[in-house]
Structures are given as C-alpha cells and as structure tokens.
Short mmCIF file of C-alpha atoms in Angstrom, two decimals:
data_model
loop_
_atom_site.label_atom_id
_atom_site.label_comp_id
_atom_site.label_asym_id
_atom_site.label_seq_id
_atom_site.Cartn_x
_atom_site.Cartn_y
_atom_site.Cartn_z
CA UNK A 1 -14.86 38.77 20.49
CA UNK A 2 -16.06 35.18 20.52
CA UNK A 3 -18.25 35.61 17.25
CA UNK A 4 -14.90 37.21 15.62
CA UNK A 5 -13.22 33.68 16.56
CA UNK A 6 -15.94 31.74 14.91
CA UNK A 7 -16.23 33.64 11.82
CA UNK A 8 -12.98 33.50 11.28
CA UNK A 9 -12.51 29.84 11.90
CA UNK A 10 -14.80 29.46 9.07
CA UNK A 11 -13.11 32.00 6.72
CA UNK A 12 -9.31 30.63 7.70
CA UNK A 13 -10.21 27.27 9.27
CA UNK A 14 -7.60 25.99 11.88
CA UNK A 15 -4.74 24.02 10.36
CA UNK A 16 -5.01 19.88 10.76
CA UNK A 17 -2.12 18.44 11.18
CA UNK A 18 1.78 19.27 11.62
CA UNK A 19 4.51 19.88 9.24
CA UNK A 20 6.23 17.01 8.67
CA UNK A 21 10.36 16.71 8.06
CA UNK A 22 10.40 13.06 6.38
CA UNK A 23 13.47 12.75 3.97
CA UNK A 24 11.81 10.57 1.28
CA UNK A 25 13.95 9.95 -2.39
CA UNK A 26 11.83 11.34 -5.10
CA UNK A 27 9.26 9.01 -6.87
CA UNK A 28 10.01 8.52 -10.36
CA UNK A 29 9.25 4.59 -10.06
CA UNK A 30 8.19 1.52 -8.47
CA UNK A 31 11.39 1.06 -6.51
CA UNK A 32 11.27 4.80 -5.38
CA UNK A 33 8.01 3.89 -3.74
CA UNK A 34 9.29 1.00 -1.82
CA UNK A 35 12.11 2.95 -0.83
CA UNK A 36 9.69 5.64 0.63
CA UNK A 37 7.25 3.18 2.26
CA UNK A 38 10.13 1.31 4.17
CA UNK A 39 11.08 5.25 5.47
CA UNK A 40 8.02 5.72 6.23
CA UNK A 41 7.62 2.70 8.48
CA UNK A 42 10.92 3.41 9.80
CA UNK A 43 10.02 6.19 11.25
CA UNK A 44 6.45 5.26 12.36
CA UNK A 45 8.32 2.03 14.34
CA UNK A 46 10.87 4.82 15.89
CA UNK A 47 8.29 7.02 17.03
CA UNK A 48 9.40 10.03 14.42
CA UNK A 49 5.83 10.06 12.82
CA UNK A 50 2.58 8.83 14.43
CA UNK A 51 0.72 6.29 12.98
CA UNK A 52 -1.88 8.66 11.22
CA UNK A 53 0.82 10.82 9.99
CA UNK A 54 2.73 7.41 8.28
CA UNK A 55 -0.95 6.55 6.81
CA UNK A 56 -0.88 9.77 5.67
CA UNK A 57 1.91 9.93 4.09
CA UNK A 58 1.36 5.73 2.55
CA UNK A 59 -1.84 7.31 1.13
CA UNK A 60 0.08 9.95 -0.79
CA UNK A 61 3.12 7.00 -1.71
CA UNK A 62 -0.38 5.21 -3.45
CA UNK A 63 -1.72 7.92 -4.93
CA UNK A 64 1.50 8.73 -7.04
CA UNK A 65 1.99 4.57 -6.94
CA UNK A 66 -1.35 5.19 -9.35
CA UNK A 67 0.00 8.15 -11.57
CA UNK A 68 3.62 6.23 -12.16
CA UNK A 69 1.37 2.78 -13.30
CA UNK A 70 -0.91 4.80 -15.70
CA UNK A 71 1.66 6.92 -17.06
CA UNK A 72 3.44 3.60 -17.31
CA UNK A 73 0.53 1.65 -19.49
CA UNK A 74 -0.15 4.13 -21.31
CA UNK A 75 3.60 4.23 -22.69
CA UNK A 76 2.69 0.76 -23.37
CA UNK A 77 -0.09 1.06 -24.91
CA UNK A 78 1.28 3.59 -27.33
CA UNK A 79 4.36 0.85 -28.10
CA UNK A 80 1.46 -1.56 -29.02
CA UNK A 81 -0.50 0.47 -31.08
CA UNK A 82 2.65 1.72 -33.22
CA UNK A 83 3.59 -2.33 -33.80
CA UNK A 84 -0.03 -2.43 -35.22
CA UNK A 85 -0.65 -1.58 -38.79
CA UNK A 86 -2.66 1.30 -40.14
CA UNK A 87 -5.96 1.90 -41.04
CA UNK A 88 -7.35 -1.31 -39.74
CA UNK A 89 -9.01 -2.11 -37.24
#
C-alpha cells in the first residue's frame, strides 16, 4: 500500500497551497495594479491571507505589471514608427 502512495505522489503530486477567495478588480492598467496590491496588503495586515500567500499573489500583480508595460511600449513604439517617414532609415 505504501509504494501505491509514493507512486502516486509522483504521478498526481500533492497540491501546494490553498484556494484563495481574494476579490481583486481586473488588471487592464497601472491603476488596476495598485488597486490590487493595496487589497492584497489589506488582507495580509487583517490576517485573510498569510504573508506567502500575499507574495504570491504581488508576484502574479508583477508579472501582469510586465505584460500591461510591454504591451504598452510597444503601442508606442508603433505610434513612433508611423510619425517616421518611409523607406529610410
């Protein structure tokens, strides 16, 4: 029985973690994400969320901090290069 318990820790490890019910406002842009960090201390500083669980979650508010700021330069790139004229370079 024991060696059925390890191999299937290995096939269907043992889930890290617990769900989480965090009401954050959807992250569109930068003001989104401070919204969602302050909630996310919020709760930390009430005791909602451990501390892991709000670095967690500030890890994932950075990650899509990255995605907003390159989607966001590379709008402005494209502005800059339409200003610029053609076939020079």
């Amino acid at each position: 029985m024991r060696a059925a318990e390890i191999m299937l820790r290995r096939v269907w490890p043992e889930r890290k973690g617990r769900p989480l019910s965090l009401s954050l406002p959807p992250l569109t842009d930068a003001a989104d994400l401070s919204a969602a960090m302050a909630t996310i201390i919020q709760a930390v500083t009430a005791g909602e969320i451990t501390p892991d669980e709000g670095q967690a979650l500030s890890a994932l508010i950075e990650a899509q901090r990255k995605t907003i700021e390159t989607h966001d330069l590379a709008a402005r790139m494209d502005a800059i290069e339409q200003l610029l004229p053609k076939g020079k370079p």
